[in-house]
PDB file of C-alpha atoms in Angstrom:
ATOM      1  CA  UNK A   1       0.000   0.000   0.000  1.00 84.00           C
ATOM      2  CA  UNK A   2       2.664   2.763   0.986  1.00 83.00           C
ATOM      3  CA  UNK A   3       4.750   1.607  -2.237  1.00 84.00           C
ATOM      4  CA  UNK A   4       1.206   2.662  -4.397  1.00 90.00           C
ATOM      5  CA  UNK A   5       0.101   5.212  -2.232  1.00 87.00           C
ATOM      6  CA  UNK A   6       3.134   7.359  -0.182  1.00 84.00           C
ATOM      7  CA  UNK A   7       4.550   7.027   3.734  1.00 84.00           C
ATOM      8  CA  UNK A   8       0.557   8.343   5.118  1.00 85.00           C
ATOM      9  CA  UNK A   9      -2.589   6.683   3.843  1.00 89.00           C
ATOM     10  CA  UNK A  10      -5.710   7.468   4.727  1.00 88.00           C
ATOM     11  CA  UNK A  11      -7.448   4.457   5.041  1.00 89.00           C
ATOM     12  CA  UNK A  12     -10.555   5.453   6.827  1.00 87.00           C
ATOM     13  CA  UNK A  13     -12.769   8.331   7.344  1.00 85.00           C
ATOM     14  CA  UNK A  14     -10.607   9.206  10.250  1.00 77.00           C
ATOM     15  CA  UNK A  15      -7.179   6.951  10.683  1.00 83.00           C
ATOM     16  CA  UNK A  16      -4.177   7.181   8.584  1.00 84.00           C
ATOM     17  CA  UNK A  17      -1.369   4.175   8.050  1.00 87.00           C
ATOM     18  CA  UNK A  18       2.080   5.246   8.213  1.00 88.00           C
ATOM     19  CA  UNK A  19       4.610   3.490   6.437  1.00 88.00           C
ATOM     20  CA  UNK A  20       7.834   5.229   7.271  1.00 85.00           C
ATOM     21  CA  UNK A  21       8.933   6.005  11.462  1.00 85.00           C
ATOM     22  CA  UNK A  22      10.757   9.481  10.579  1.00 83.00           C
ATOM     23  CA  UNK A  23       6.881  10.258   8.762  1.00 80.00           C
ATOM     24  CA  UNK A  24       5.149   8.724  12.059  1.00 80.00           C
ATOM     25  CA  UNK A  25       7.875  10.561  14.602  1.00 78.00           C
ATOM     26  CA  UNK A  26       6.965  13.472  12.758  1.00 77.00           C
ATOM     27  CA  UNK A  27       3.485  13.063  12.704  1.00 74.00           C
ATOM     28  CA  UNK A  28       2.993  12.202  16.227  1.00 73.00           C
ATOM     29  CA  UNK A  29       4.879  15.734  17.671  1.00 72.00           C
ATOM     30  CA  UNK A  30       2.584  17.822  15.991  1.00 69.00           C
ATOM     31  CA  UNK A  31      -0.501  18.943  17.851  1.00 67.00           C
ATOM     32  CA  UNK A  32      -2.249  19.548  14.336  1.00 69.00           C
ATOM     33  CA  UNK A  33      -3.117  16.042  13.803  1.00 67.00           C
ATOM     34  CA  UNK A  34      -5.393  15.619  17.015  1.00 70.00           C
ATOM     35  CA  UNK A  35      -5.678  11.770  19.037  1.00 74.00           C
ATOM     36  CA  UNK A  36      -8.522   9.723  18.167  1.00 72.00           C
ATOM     37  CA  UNK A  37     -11.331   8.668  20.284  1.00 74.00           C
ATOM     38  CA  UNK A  38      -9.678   5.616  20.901  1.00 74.00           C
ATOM     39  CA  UNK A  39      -7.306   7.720  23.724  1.00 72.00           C
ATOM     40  CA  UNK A  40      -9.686   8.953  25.509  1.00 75.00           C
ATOM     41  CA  UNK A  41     -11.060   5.066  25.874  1.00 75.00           C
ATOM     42  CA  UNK A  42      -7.751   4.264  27.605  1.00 73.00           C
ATOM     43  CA  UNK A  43      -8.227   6.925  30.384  1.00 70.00           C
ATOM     44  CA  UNK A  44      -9.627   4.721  32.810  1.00 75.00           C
ATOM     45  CA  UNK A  45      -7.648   6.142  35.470  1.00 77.00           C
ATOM     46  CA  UNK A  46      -8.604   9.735  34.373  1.00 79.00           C
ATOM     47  CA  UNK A  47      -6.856  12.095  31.751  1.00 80.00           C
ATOM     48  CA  UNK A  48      -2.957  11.462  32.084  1.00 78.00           C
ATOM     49  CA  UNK A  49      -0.090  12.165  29.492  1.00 76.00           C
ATOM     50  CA  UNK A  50      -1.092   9.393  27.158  1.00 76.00           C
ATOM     51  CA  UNK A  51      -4.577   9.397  26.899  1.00 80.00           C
ATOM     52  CA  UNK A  52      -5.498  13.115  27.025  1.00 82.00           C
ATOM     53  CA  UNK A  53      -7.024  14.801  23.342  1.00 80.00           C
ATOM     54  CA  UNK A  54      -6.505  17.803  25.458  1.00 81.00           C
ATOM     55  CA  UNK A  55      -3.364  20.071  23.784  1.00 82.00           C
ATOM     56  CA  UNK A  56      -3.519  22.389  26.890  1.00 86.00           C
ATOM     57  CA  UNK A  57      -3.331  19.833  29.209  1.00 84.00           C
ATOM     58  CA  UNK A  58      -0.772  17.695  27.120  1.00 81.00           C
ATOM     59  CA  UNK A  59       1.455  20.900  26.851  1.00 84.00           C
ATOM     60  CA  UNK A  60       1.691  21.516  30.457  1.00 88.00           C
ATOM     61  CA  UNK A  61       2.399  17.746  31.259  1.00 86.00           C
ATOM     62  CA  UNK A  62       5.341  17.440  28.785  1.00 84.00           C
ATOM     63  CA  UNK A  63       6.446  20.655  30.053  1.00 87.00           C
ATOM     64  CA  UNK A  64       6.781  19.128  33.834  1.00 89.00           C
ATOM     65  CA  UNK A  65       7.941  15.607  32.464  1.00 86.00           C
ATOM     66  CA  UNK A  66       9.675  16.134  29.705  1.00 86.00           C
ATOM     67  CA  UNK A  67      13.311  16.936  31.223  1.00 88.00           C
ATOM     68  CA  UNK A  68      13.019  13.146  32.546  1.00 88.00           C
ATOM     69  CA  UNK A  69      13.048  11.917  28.918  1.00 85.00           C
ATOM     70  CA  UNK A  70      15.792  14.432  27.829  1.00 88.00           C
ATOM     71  CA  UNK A  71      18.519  11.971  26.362  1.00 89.00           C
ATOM     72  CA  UNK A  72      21.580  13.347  28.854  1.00 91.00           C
ATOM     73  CA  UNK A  73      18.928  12.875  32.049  1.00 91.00           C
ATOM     74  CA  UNK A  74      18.385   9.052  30.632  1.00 90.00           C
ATOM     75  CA  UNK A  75      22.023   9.053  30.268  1.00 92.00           C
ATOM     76  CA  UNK A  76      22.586   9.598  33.579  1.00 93.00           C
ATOM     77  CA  UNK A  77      20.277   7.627  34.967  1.00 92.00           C
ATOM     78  CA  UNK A  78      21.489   4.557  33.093  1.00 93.00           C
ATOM     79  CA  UNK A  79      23.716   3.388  35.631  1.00 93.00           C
ATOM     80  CA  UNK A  80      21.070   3.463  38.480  1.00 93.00           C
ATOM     81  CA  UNK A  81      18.500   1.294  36.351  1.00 92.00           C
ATOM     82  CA  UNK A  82      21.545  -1.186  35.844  1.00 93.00           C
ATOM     83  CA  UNK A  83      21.941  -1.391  39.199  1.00 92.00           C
ATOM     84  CA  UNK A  84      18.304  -1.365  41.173  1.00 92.00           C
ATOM     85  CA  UNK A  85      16.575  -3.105  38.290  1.00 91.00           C
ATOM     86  CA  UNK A  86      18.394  -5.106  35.861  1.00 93.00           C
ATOM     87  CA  UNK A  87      21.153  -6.637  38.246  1.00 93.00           C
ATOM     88  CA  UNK A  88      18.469  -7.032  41.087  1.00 94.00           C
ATOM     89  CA  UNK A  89      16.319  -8.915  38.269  1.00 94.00           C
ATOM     90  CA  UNK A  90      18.898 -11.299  37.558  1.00 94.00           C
ATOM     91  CA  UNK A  91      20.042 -11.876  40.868  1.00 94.00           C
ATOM     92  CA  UNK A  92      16.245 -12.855  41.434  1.00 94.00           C
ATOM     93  CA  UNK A  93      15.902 -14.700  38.282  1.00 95.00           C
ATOM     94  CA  UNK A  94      19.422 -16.673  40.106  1.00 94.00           C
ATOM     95  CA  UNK A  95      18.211 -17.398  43.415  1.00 94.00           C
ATOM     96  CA  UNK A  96      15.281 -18.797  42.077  1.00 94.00           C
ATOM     97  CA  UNK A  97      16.603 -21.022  39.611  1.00 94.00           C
ATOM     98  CA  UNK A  98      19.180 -22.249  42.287  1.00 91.00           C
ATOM     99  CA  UNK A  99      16.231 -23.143  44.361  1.00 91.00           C
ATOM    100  CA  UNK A 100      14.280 -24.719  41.783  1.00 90.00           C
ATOM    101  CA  UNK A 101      17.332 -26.950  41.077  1.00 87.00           C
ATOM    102  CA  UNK A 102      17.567 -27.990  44.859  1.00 83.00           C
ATOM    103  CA  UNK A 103      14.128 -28.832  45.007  1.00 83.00           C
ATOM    104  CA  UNK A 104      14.346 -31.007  42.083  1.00 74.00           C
ATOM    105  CA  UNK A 105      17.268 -32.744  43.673  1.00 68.00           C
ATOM    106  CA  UNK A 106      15.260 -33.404  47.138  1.00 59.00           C
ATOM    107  CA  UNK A 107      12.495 -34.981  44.934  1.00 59.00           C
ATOM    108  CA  UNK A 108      14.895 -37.534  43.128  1.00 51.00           C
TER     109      UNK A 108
END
């Protein structure tokens, strides 16, 4: 379809199909192609970042969160994820395949 037709088709009254991520990137930091519906049926917690159709309400969000998506702030975090998530994961993901194997051995 995008080989006939471009990167955006519109294949209904109201959705396009994007073809190419630089055309969907683009496309999704504009506030001139407004959020479906389909958002607001997500906001069963209430009106958040994600769901909202609101562009006020999205503009002051991204305003307060966006610095904690701001590549040198991930960055920087990096090491801190490694070491209170991933590594704590594994070591987990170890102690309970240790004790797995133990219990198999009792059982033999």
């Amino acid at each position: 379809m995008f080989e006939k037709y471009g990167p955006i088709v519109r294949v209904g009254p109201s959705k396009v199909g994007v073809g190419e991520i630089t055309m969907f990137r683009k496309m999704m930091s504009t506030h001139e192609m407004p959020k479906s519906q389909m958002y607001t049926d997500f906001s069963a917690v209430g009106e958040n970042i994600f769901t909202t159709r609101n562009p006020e309400f999205n503009k002051a969000r991204r305003r307060q969160i966006g610095p904690a998506f701001a590549s040198a702030y991930v960055r920087k975090m990096e090491p801190l994820v490694m070491s209170e998530g991933v590594e704590k994961v594994c070591r987990l993901f170890d102690t309970q395949i240790c004790a797995a194997k133990h219990m198999g051995q009792d059982r033999a």
